[in-house]
XYZ file of C-alpha atoms in Angstrom:
701
model
C -87.172 257.567 108.229
C -86.951 258.403 104.787
C -84.596 260.701 102.857
C -86.183 263.460 100.889
C -83.888 262.985 98.099
C -85.203 259.346 97.492
C -88.320 260.764 96.256
C -87.640 264.158 94.950
C -88.971 264.615 91.571
C -86.316 265.051 88.685
C -85.723 268.877 87.702
C -88.447 270.475 85.152
C -90.930 267.204 86.145
C -92.989 269.257 88.211
C -95.701 271.815 86.327
C -95.376 275.638 86.898
C -99.183 275.771 87.398
C -102.201 275.807 89.823
C -102.645 272.271 91.469
C -102.641 269.868 94.577
C -100.395 267.753 95.591
C -100.077 264.601 98.291
C -97.549 263.123 100.228
C -97.441 259.648 100.745
C -95.822 256.972 103.503
C -94.449 254.017 102.868
C -97.805 252.166 103.342
C -99.139 254.097 100.526
C -101.140 256.439 103.195
C -101.938 260.029 102.491
C -100.328 262.324 104.993
C -100.440 265.621 104.007
C -102.611 267.427 101.431
C -101.489 271.018 100.090
C -102.516 273.468 97.300
C -100.476 275.841 95.218
C -100.130 278.309 92.638
C -97.256 277.057 91.362
C -96.722 273.307 92.154
C -92.801 274.159 91.074
C -92.249 276.705 93.021
C -94.154 274.802 96.234
C -93.136 271.549 96.382
C -89.190 272.773 96.093
C -89.645 274.698 99.299
C -90.043 270.753 100.930
C -86.725 269.491 99.304
C -84.628 272.337 100.703
C -81.405 271.274 102.819
C -83.749 269.558 106.138
C -81.451 272.275 108.766
C -83.418 275.108 106.988
C -87.146 273.136 107.237
C -89.331 274.110 110.473
C -89.576 270.621 112.937
C -93.150 269.936 111.986
C -92.503 269.994 108.033
C -89.364 268.021 108.607
C -91.058 265.458 110.189
C -93.403 265.178 107.318
C -91.017 265.293 104.486
C -89.050 262.360 106.505
C -91.734 260.528 106.783
C -93.493 260.529 103.496
C -91.893 258.262 101.011
C -93.481 259.488 97.992
C -95.137 262.624 96.500
C -97.476 263.105 93.952
C -99.970 266.316 91.987
C -102.739 266.926 90.295
C -102.936 269.842 88.015
C -105.890 272.004 88.038
C -107.106 274.892 85.776
C -107.612 277.726 88.576
C -107.088 278.506 92.219
C -110.127 278.152 93.453
C -110.389 274.559 92.057
C -107.095 273.695 93.772
C -108.827 275.286 97.152
C -112.025 272.936 96.569
C -110.272 269.816 95.741
C -108.203 270.059 98.401
C -110.812 270.355 100.738
C -112.049 267.312 99.384
C -109.138 265.355 99.624
C -108.313 266.257 103.207
C -111.896 265.244 103.837
C -111.799 261.950 101.944
C -107.839 260.854 103.080
C -108.138 262.574 106.724
C -104.304 263.256 106.556
C -101.753 262.981 109.501
C -99.993 266.237 109.035
C -102.710 268.622 107.779
C -104.685 271.270 109.881
C -107.838 269.361 111.343
C -110.101 271.136 113.815
C -111.694 268.891 116.611
C -114.881 269.793 118.235
C -114.559 269.214 121.785
C -118.368 268.582 121.728
C -120.825 268.174 119.248
C -123.155 270.810 119.084
C -126.584 271.068 118.823
C -129.130 272.889 116.501
C -132.409 273.709 116.602
C -133.999 272.304 113.170
C -137.198 272.394 111.605
C -137.817 269.365 109.666
C -139.651 271.220 106.512
C -139.007 267.872 104.319
C -141.998 266.739 106.138
C -145.515 266.669 105.516
C -146.364 268.143 109.008
C -142.889 269.997 110.202
C -141.465 269.174 113.404
C -139.192 271.540 115.552
C -136.241 269.462 117.576
C -133.171 269.412 118.755
C -130.241 267.835 116.235
C -126.967 267.219 116.083
C -124.414 265.329 113.699
C -124.663 265.587 109.825
C -126.976 268.056 108.248
C -129.888 266.923 106.288
C -131.707 267.652 103.248
C -134.519 269.742 103.392
C -134.467 270.479 107.164
C -133.836 274.326 108.413
C -131.244 274.754 110.755
C -130.537 277.634 113.635
C -127.592 277.900 115.640
C -125.342 276.135 116.565
C -125.964 276.922 120.446
C -123.704 276.092 123.500
C -126.283 273.549 125.129
C -129.533 271.979 124.164
C -131.306 273.264 127.031
C -130.999 276.441 125.669
C -132.882 275.685 122.677
C -135.643 274.154 124.470
C -135.942 277.108 126.416
C -136.115 279.139 123.275
C -138.750 276.924 121.646
C -140.998 276.473 124.988
C -141.361 280.497 124.892
C -141.877 280.603 120.839
C -144.512 277.106 120.741
C -147.349 280.176 122.527
C -146.753 281.803 119.609
C -145.832 279.167 116.684
C -147.676 276.194 118.097
C -146.199 273.573 115.939
C -145.329 269.927 115.844
C -142.948 268.924 118.253
C -143.591 265.309 119.157
C -141.882 261.949 117.536
C -143.164 260.326 114.592
C -144.349 257.498 117.088
C -146.086 259.804 119.102
C -147.662 261.884 116.211
C -148.918 258.329 114.710
C -150.299 257.371 117.985
C -152.407 260.343 118.742
C -153.745 260.269 115.114
C -154.797 256.529 115.611
C -156.582 257.390 119.124
C -157.679 260.876 117.794
C -156.070 262.243 121.160
C -153.240 265.194 121.044
C -150.864 265.218 123.775
C -150.181 267.456 126.356
C -149.024 269.999 124.256
C -152.271 269.925 122.137
C -154.669 270.228 125.172
C -152.306 273.593 126.795
C -152.410 275.456 123.817
C -148.601 274.479 122.472
C -149.336 272.469 119.680
C -151.615 273.466 116.728
C -152.568 269.427 117.138
C -152.447 268.728 113.290
C -152.254 264.847 114.202
C -156.207 264.997 114.803
C -156.947 267.627 112.184
C -157.336 270.980 114.293
C -155.313 272.568 111.326
C -154.703 271.712 107.801
C -151.251 270.409 106.516
C -151.099 273.853 104.652
C -151.998 276.003 108.157
C -149.141 273.989 109.868
C -146.540 274.407 107.391
C -147.392 278.512 107.331
C -146.782 277.799 110.899
C -143.618 276.620 110.619
C -142.616 278.991 108.009
C -143.481 281.844 110.484
C -141.374 280.493 113.071
C -138.038 279.866 110.723
C -138.906 283.697 109.535
C -138.540 284.506 113.647
C -135.719 282.478 114.134
C -133.940 283.530 111.116
C -134.256 287.515 112.441
C -137.323 288.557 110.954
C -138.765 289.594 114.494
C -140.066 293.538 113.648
C -142.741 291.961 111.091
C -144.534 289.830 114.075
C -144.299 291.966 117.147
C -145.696 294.809 114.965
C -148.909 292.593 114.129
C -149.252 291.108 117.142
C -149.339 294.274 118.770
C -152.010 295.664 116.016
C -154.191 292.402 117.150
C -153.844 293.179 120.455
C -154.846 296.997 120.673
C -157.569 295.758 117.942
C -158.979 293.325 120.276
C -159.032 296.054 123.006
C -160.948 298.580 121.110
C -163.688 296.059 120.140
C -163.606 295.068 124.134
C -162.059 291.259 123.605
C -160.561 291.661 126.414
C -159.376 287.943 127.032
C -158.106 287.805 123.396
C -156.118 291.218 124.087
C -154.764 289.469 126.994
C -153.298 286.621 124.967
C -152.074 288.220 122.393
C -150.255 290.907 125.319
C -148.626 287.390 126.626
C -147.669 286.327 123.189
C -145.543 289.540 122.921
C -143.878 289.248 125.872
C -142.988 285.623 125.502
C -141.683 286.832 121.910
C -139.704 289.593 123.675
C -138.440 287.479 126.647
C -137.110 285.066 123.746
C -135.492 287.529 121.905
C -134.033 288.808 125.219
C -131.791 285.583 125.431
C -129.444 286.985 122.718
C -129.066 290.336 122.672
C -128.466 293.076 119.953
C -124.905 293.309 118.884
C -125.089 294.820 115.534
C -127.432 297.730 115.052
C -127.750 297.531 111.263
C -129.221 293.886 111.950
C -126.294 292.227 109.986
C -126.225 288.707 108.869
C -122.414 287.470 109.593
C -120.270 285.136 110.686
C -117.078 286.100 112.894
C -113.898 283.673 113.124
C -110.992 284.452 115.641
C -107.941 282.531 115.979
C -105.766 282.153 119.523
C -102.263 280.480 118.970
C -99.365 279.572 120.362
C -96.390 277.706 118.701
C -98.018 274.232 119.154
C -101.482 275.017 118.970
C -104.627 277.151 117.669
C -107.883 277.702 118.687
C -110.567 278.980 116.494
C -113.978 280.710 117.656
C -116.591 281.399 115.784
C -120.226 283.648 116.504
C -123.039 283.511 114.247
C -124.516 286.795 114.026
C -128.396 286.588 111.963
C -130.356 290.054 112.282
C -128.087 291.321 114.827
C -128.408 289.314 117.295
C -125.643 286.286 118.397
C -127.707 283.114 117.129
C -124.725 280.664 117.488
C -121.573 280.126 119.068
C -118.839 276.999 118.362
C -115.177 276.267 118.739
C -112.727 274.020 117.374
C -108.924 273.353 118.807
C -106.020 271.850 116.082
C -102.572 270.866 116.531
C -100.187 272.765 114.153
C -98.516 270.210 112.755
C -97.029 272.336 110.210
C -95.711 275.881 109.796
C -98.331 277.755 109.128
C -100.010 281.320 109.130
C -102.869 283.002 111.121
C -104.137 283.310 107.303
C -103.648 279.856 106.542
C -105.412 278.833 109.403
C -108.420 281.059 108.533
C -108.413 279.498 105.253
C -108.760 276.105 106.942
C -111.322 277.254 109.205
C -113.172 278.545 106.428
C -113.019 275.273 104.205
C -114.186 273.351 107.598
C -117.164 275.322 108.204
C -118.580 276.205 104.640
C -117.509 273.315 102.796
C -120.523 271.307 103.048
C -122.874 274.522 103.191
C -125.261 275.882 100.479
C -127.665 279.268 100.004
C -128.014 281.585 103.244
C -125.750 279.004 105.458
C -123.064 281.285 103.926
C -123.733 284.659 105.104
C -123.325 287.901 103.486
C -120.135 289.045 105.029
C -117.391 287.349 106.869
C -115.287 288.750 109.408
C -111.593 287.446 110.233
C -108.300 288.232 111.975
C -105.903 288.058 109.194
C -107.040 287.337 105.393
C -105.674 283.839 103.673
C -103.021 284.591 100.874
C -104.379 284.992 98.154
C -107.707 286.010 99.464
C -109.378 286.345 95.868
C -109.787 282.627 95.185
C -111.109 282.205 98.589
C -113.712 285.013 98.551
C -114.757 283.365 95.158
C -115.211 279.888 96.541
C -117.374 281.061 99.122
C -119.514 283.281 96.554
C -120.092 280.147 94.900
C -121.392 278.070 97.827
C -123.748 280.959 98.723
C -125.031 281.871 95.122
C -124.309 285.831 96.043
C -121.319 287.799 96.694
C -119.651 287.254 100.211
C -117.671 289.845 101.554
C -114.818 288.579 103.719
C -112.751 291.102 105.557
C -111.168 292.023 108.594
C -113.338 294.870 110.802
C -111.448 297.863 111.184
C -113.954 299.787 113.615
C -117.201 300.140 115.466
C -119.552 297.613 116.509
C -117.982 294.860 114.512
C -114.901 295.384 115.875
C -115.741 295.574 119.275
C -117.689 292.106 118.913
C -114.700 290.894 117.011
C -112.330 291.357 120.083
C -114.930 289.611 121.914
C -114.707 286.655 120.039
C -110.840 286.694 120.234
C -111.326 286.615 124.126
C -113.186 284.106 123.780
C -110.633 281.893 121.649
C -107.899 282.913 124.132
C -109.809 281.119 126.625
C -110.527 278.535 124.870
C -106.926 278.008 124.166
C -106.018 277.902 127.738
C -108.638 275.520 129.119
C -107.663 273.038 126.065
C -104.237 273.247 127.120
C -104.913 272.656 131.026
C -106.965 269.289 129.987
C -104.634 267.841 127.548
C -101.294 268.703 129.922
C -102.730 265.860 132.078
C -104.356 263.867 129.707
C -100.847 264.001 127.677
C -98.998 262.921 130.993
C -101.809 260.373 131.884
C -101.551 258.866 128.399
C -97.786 258.768 128.244
C -97.430 257.264 132.075
C -99.991 254.447 131.197
C -97.876 253.726 127.701
C -94.562 253.302 129.629
C -96.067 251.227 132.219
C -97.496 248.790 129.469
C -94.250 248.397 128.156
C -92.395 247.941 131.179
C -95.316 245.223 132.344
C -94.960 243.479 129.341
C -90.990 243.864 128.739
C -91.600 245.847 125.270
C -88.828 247.650 123.705
C -91.096 250.964 123.378
C -94.236 252.043 124.271
C -97.429 250.342 122.173
C -98.646 253.664 120.144
C -101.025 251.339 118.190
C -103.123 248.736 120.657
C -105.606 246.537 119.105
C -107.875 244.493 121.150
C -110.353 241.146 120.325
C -113.475 240.092 122.118
C -116.166 237.433 121.214
C -119.426 237.838 121.924
C -122.377 235.130 121.325
C -125.737 233.921 122.877
C -125.540 230.465 124.149
C -123.410 229.551 120.748
C -125.738 231.374 118.308
C -124.744 234.563 116.261
C -120.922 234.257 117.152
C -119.450 237.562 116.401
C -116.053 239.026 117.444
C -114.794 242.836 117.423
C -111.623 244.814 116.629
C -111.204 247.804 118.547
C -108.288 250.573 118.099
C -106.302 252.735 120.004
C -103.818 254.815 119.105
C -101.619 257.139 121.636
C -103.916 255.691 123.780
C -107.087 257.472 122.635
C -110.137 255.636 120.533
C -109.714 255.192 116.822
C -112.937 254.367 115.929
C -112.582 254.732 111.997
C -110.779 251.478 112.386
C -113.125 249.491 114.497
C -113.683 246.182 112.476
C -116.168 243.672 113.378
C -116.380 239.452 112.339
C -118.822 236.937 112.038
C -117.485 233.504 112.888
C -118.180 231.184 109.847
C -115.407 228.875 110.517
C -117.305 226.414 112.561
C -120.849 226.353 114.573
C -121.479 226.466 118.005
C -119.343 228.055 121.264
C -116.027 227.753 121.666
C -114.440 231.001 122.326
C -110.657 229.869 122.003
C -111.131 228.607 118.638
C -113.153 231.868 117.587
C -109.796 233.708 118.554
C -107.775 231.344 116.157
C -109.873 232.695 113.812
C -110.404 236.244 114.262
C -106.480 236.767 114.874
C -105.753 234.586 111.621
C -108.200 236.704 109.056
C -107.273 239.767 110.462
C -103.333 239.445 110.007
C -103.914 237.196 106.731
C -105.065 240.773 105.446
C -101.989 242.440 106.942
C -99.512 240.162 105.136
C -101.574 240.369 101.755
C -101.376 244.035 102.057
C -97.472 243.976 102.395
C -97.093 241.190 99.348
C -98.327 243.726 97.444
C -96.147 245.900 98.064
C -93.106 244.018 98.209
C -92.528 244.297 102.103
C -93.162 240.738 102.633
C -90.856 237.827 101.766
C -91.213 234.691 103.607
C -91.042 231.755 101.319
C -92.298 229.497 104.535
C -95.542 231.471 104.922
C -98.666 230.460 103.367
C -100.660 231.417 100.999
C -103.016 233.914 101.886
C -104.679 234.716 99.030
C -107.867 233.081 99.855
C -108.705 235.438 102.479
C -109.105 238.355 100.012
C -112.424 237.105 98.631
C -115.361 238.722 99.302
C -116.558 240.141 102.846
C -119.257 238.401 102.529
C -118.020 234.697 102.232
C -115.584 235.273 104.988
C -117.824 236.812 107.184
C -116.096 240.153 107.347
C -117.923 243.072 107.923
C -118.310 245.230 104.930
C -117.751 248.766 106.341
C -114.849 250.450 105.537
C -112.848 251.088 102.127
C -111.267 247.774 101.760
C -108.167 247.102 100.306
C -107.499 249.364 97.244
C -104.222 249.835 95.792
C -102.718 253.270 95.698
C -105.831 255.246 96.650
C -104.365 256.798 100.478
C -107.518 256.250 101.834
C -107.568 253.772 104.979
C -107.778 250.796 105.050
C -109.325 247.695 107.014
C -105.960 246.031 107.874
C -103.075 247.587 106.394
C -101.196 248.492 109.959
C -100.131 246.457 112.512
C -100.508 247.008 116.015
C -97.584 246.741 118.548
C -99.786 244.877 120.756
C -102.540 242.839 121.078
C -104.657 242.542 123.706
C -107.460 239.681 123.830
C -110.206 239.603 126.186
C -109.517 236.362 128.241
C -107.126 234.071 129.960
C -104.499 231.989 129.071
C -106.414 229.897 126.540
C -107.299 233.013 124.525
C -103.712 234.147 124.821
C -102.157 230.641 123.621
C -104.827 231.132 120.308
C -103.894 234.757 119.570
C -100.331 233.809 119.765
C -100.764 230.465 117.724
C -102.448 232.619 114.941
C -99.441 234.713 114.544
C -96.812 232.277 114.853
C -98.730 230.048 112.037
C -98.267 233.264 109.648
C -94.836 234.083 110.666
C -95.108 236.915 112.749
C -92.976 237.595 115.652
C -92.875 241.308 115.713
C -96.140 241.656 117.518
C -96.582 241.868 121.474
C -99.805 239.270 122.777
C -101.363 239.693 126.158
C -104.747 238.981 127.683
C -106.610 240.395 130.199
C -109.067 238.275 132.584
C -112.184 240.047 133.804
C -112.108 237.862 137.045
C -109.119 239.557 138.495
C -108.123 241.623 135.669
C -104.773 239.789 135.701
C -102.410 240.373 132.271
C -101.455 236.758 130.944
C -98.479 236.749 128.300
C -97.780 234.070 126.159
C -96.173 230.850 127.781
C -96.605 232.344 131.151
C -97.972 230.267 134.127
C -98.488 233.198 136.319
C -100.095 236.269 135.027
C -98.659 239.767 135.134
C -100.205 241.733 138.218
C -100.747 245.504 137.731
C -101.195 247.693 140.511
C -105.133 248.487 140.987
C -104.160 252.348 140.867
C -101.959 251.967 137.508
C -103.066 254.136 134.697
C -101.708 251.251 132.041
C -104.494 248.890 133.925
C -106.988 251.484 133.417
C -105.983 252.329 129.442
C -105.951 248.364 129.634
C -109.346 248.429 131.013
C -110.872 251.090 129.003
C -109.508 248.740 125.937
C -110.911 245.938 126.958
C -114.436 247.355 127.736
C -114.462 249.147 124.498
C -114.037 245.624 122.381
C -116.632 244.138 124.508
C -119.054 246.762 123.748
C -118.323 246.774 120.580
C -118.689 243.335 120.415
C -122.256 242.759 122.403
C -123.811 245.778 120.120
C -123.082 243.877 116.951
C -123.929 240.336 118.465
C -127.596 241.981 119.650
C -127.934 243.730 116.053
C -127.547 240.196 114.525
C -129.832 238.760 117.071
C -132.889 241.410 116.698
C -132.407 240.740 112.856
C -132.842 236.920 113.116
C -135.939 237.683 115.663
C -137.402 239.879 112.973
C -137.187 237.780 109.874
C -139.811 235.612 108.231
C -139.951 232.960 105.429
C -140.920 235.665 103.156
C -137.008 236.741 103.572
C -136.467 233.372 101.343
C -138.409 233.785 98.684
C -136.077 234.948 95.650
C -137.203 238.335 93.801
C -139.675 239.134 96.764
C -138.561 242.940 97.581
C -139.941 245.103 100.345
C -142.259 246.749 98.272
C -144.330 243.535 97.806
C -143.548 241.841 100.906
C -145.379 245.269 102.717
C -148.129 244.917 100.167
C -148.907 241.425 101.632
C -148.360 242.122 105.120
C -150.942 244.943 104.362
C -153.404 243.126 102.272
C -153.512 240.123 104.819
C -153.186 241.800 108.104
C -150.578 239.746 109.640
C -147.890 236.799 108.811
C -149.917 234.085 110.301
C -153.133 235.024 107.919
C -150.938 234.892 105.046
C -149.717 231.533 105.977
C -152.979 230.420 105.981
C -154.090 231.799 102.562
C -154.846 229.861 99.850
C -152.959 230.646 96.173
C -155.740 232.119 94.715
C -156.076 234.506 97.913
C -152.538 235.321 97.539
C -152.622 236.145 93.908
C -155.160 238.799 94.548
C -152.572 241.163 96.125
C -151.854 243.921 93.391
C -148.024 242.912 91.785
C -148.059 239.215 93.238
C -148.279 236.670 90.094
C -149.236 232.601 90.171
C -145.942 231.580 90.051
C -144.806 234.115 92.956
C -147.792 232.776 95.079
C -147.183 229.279 94.725
C -143.181 230.036 95.841
C -144.696 231.884 98.832
C -147.047 229.349 99.881
C -144.298 226.621 99.328
C -141.914 228.815 101.701
C -144.478 228.763 104.323
C -144.954 225.237 103.924
C -141.450 224.721 104.435
C -140.993 227.037 107.398
C -141.681 225.668 110.704
C -144.393 228.208 112.808
C -142.597 230.562 114.783
C -143.218 230.451 118.839
C -146.032 232.140 119.822
C -145.663 235.838 121.628
C -145.748 235.953 125.022
C -146.607 238.917 127.319
C -143.928 238.662 129.969
C -146.442 240.383 132.700
C -149.076 237.969 132.878
C -148.102 234.892 131.121
C -150.700 234.678 128.387
C -149.822 233.278 125.012
C -150.786 236.293 122.451
C -152.412 234.263 119.605
C -152.966 236.883 117.133
C -149.058 238.672 117.820
C -147.433 237.012 114.571
C -145.790 239.999 112.538
C -149.185 242.131 113.477
C -149.441 245.413 115.167
C -146.936 245.273 118.843
C -148.763 245.148 122.174
C -146.787 246.119 125.656
C -146.588 244.995 128.693
C -147.740 246.421 131.722
C -144.585 247.046 133.103
C -142.660 249.005 130.317
C -144.882 251.402 128.424
C -144.184 250.969 124.911
C -141.748 247.948 124.928
C -142.970 245.166 122.565
C -143.623 241.728 123.751
C -141.036 239.400 123.564
C -141.242 236.413 121.352
C -138.893 233.306 120.970
C -138.499 230.158 123.120
C -137.398 230.476 126.955
C -134.069 229.438 126.696
C -133.530 232.211 123.786
C -135.156 234.772 126.402
C -133.139 233.520 129.455
C -130.118 233.165 127.493
C -127.081 235.173 128.874
C -125.028 237.221 126.570
C -120.910 236.900 126.613
C-alpha cells in the first residue's frame, strides 16, 4: 500500500487547464483514467487527508504509485481522450459496463454485391446496416421470416450462394418465394440492392409508404379483376402489419430517440437502454457495473454515453437522447454527441407526456436488472470465495490465490507440440491474458521437458520486466535477456502488446500469479518447480491436477492431496485445467490444419497470395502445376522465367503429397490434389481427409 504523499506532484506543477490524468500502480499499469476542466483543482482532491476520501477512492490512491496528465484544448477533447484511454488501458478502478450477454443485431450487408440479411453479434463492420439490438435471436428471425414475403432479400451464406450459382438451382426459399434468387439470375444486382434498400427503410421505421403503396396496388388489382394478385398483396400487407405489431408504437410523434435509465445502490449500478426508431421500440440492452469510485448519476450517464456512442457515427446516434440526469457540465457531452452524429443532438431529461411515461418503464427495467444481478452475484461471490479459500487451505497457502495460471501441453503424436497458459483472477477467466507457446527447444514428444521450457520462458519474461523497474535484485540469477528476442524466434505467440516501457497497456508476462497449476501429475509438477527454482523464484506455489483420479499433486510430495468431490475448490481447479486444455488443443489443431494446407508454393521466395492464386487458377490444381514445364509456367500473367524456374525447382525437391481418400469407400481420389473438394457419403459438406493413415488415426493430447 503506497502513501499518496510519496508521489504527490509539487505545488504549482499541475497546470490549471483542461486535461486527462492517469494513475499508475507499482507495475506501471494504468489503474484509473479521469478528465477535468481544471487538472489542478481535480487532482488536489485526491491528495487530501485519507480519512476524508470515499473508501473506493482511498483504495485507488493507495494502490497507485504515480500520476501523470495530458493537457488538451477543450473539454470535448478531454472527453474523447478519456474514452480512448479507458478503452486502451482497461483501468481496474474506472467504471466499466459489462454486458450480461452478447446482444444480437439484425444486419444487412450492404457492402456486398448481393446484400444479405442475417443475425450478427460482436463488433460492427463497415458498410453493414444494423438494426437492434434485440433481446433474443429468435425475435429477429421471426421478424425476418414475415418481411421476406414482401422483401425477398438473400439470407443464405456465401457457400450456399456459390453452390446455387454453380448448379443453377436456387435454395428452398427461392422456390417458395421468400428469396428473389439472385444466385440464378432471377433479378439483377441492381434490383436486388433496391429490395435490400426497401427492407432497410422499413426496418428504420418508414413503414407508412410501403403499406399505402401495397394497398393501392391491391385495390388496383381488384378493380382489374386480378383477384389472385390482389390476394397475394393482401397477405403481404398482413405480414407487414404483423411484423409491425411485434414492436408497438410508444411515441406517437414517430421520434427517433434512445432512452437511458440508471438504477443504483452504494456498490453497483445497472443501466438500461431502449432504442426507439419511428416511434417504436426497435431494440433494448442493459449493462451492470461496479461503482469502484465515488460517482454521481450524471457521471454514470456520461460513461454510458461514451460506451454507447464511442464507436458510432451518423444515424446510429439518434437526434434525441433522454436520460435520468445530465452530466456536469452537459455542454461538452452534447457537443461530442453532435460531432459523432454530424448534426444537432438533444440531450435532456423528459418532463411530461409519453416520453416521461416510457422513461419510467425503462427505469423499472433497470431496477429489475439490478435486483436480478445482485441475486446472481451474491451466490457467485460466495461460491468463488469459498473455492479460493478451500484451495488455500488444501495447499497450505498464506492467502487465497487471487491470480491462478494454468499450463497444458498439446501435440499429435509428437508433431506440432504447443502449450497454453490461461489466467483466472478472482475465480473468473481473464481471456485477454491467455498466451500460447510453440515448443521449439527440442523435437519430439516429451511433456515433462515441454513443461519445463514453457514455465522457464514465461517467468524469464517476468524477471526481465522486474529488472527494468529495478524490483528484481539477484546477483546469482541467470541472464534472461536472451528470451526477450523476437517472438517468432522463441516460438511465442505474437498476440498481445509485449513488453513496453511506461505505456500502461496489458503486458504479456509482467504480473506474477499466486498459484501455478499444471495439467499432469508428479513429473509435470516437478518440472515446473525445477524451472522456478532455477530462476530463483520461491514465492509462487505450484500444483498439478491429474486427470485420472482428479488428484492434486504438490512438489516433493509422494502422496497427492485429495479434495472432496463436492469441493468448490476442486471444481475451480477442474475448470482452470479444462480451459487450459481447450485453449491448447484449439491452437494445436489450427497449426495442424495450416500444415496440412501447405504446399511447395509456400516455400518459393517472393511468391505472394495473388500469384499463387493465379497459378492455381491457370492450371486448375497443384498436381497439374507440378507436371507443367517451365515454359508453360511462364505463360501465367505475372510469372517470369526466373520465378518459373524457382517454382519448378521447389516442386522437384518436394515429396509428392499423399493422395486424398474417400473415408466412406476407401477410394483414392487421384485428381483431388488442391482441386475442388469432394465430400464423403457420411457428412454433407465435409471435405475428404488427406494425409498418412497414422496422421488420420493419431490421437490428440
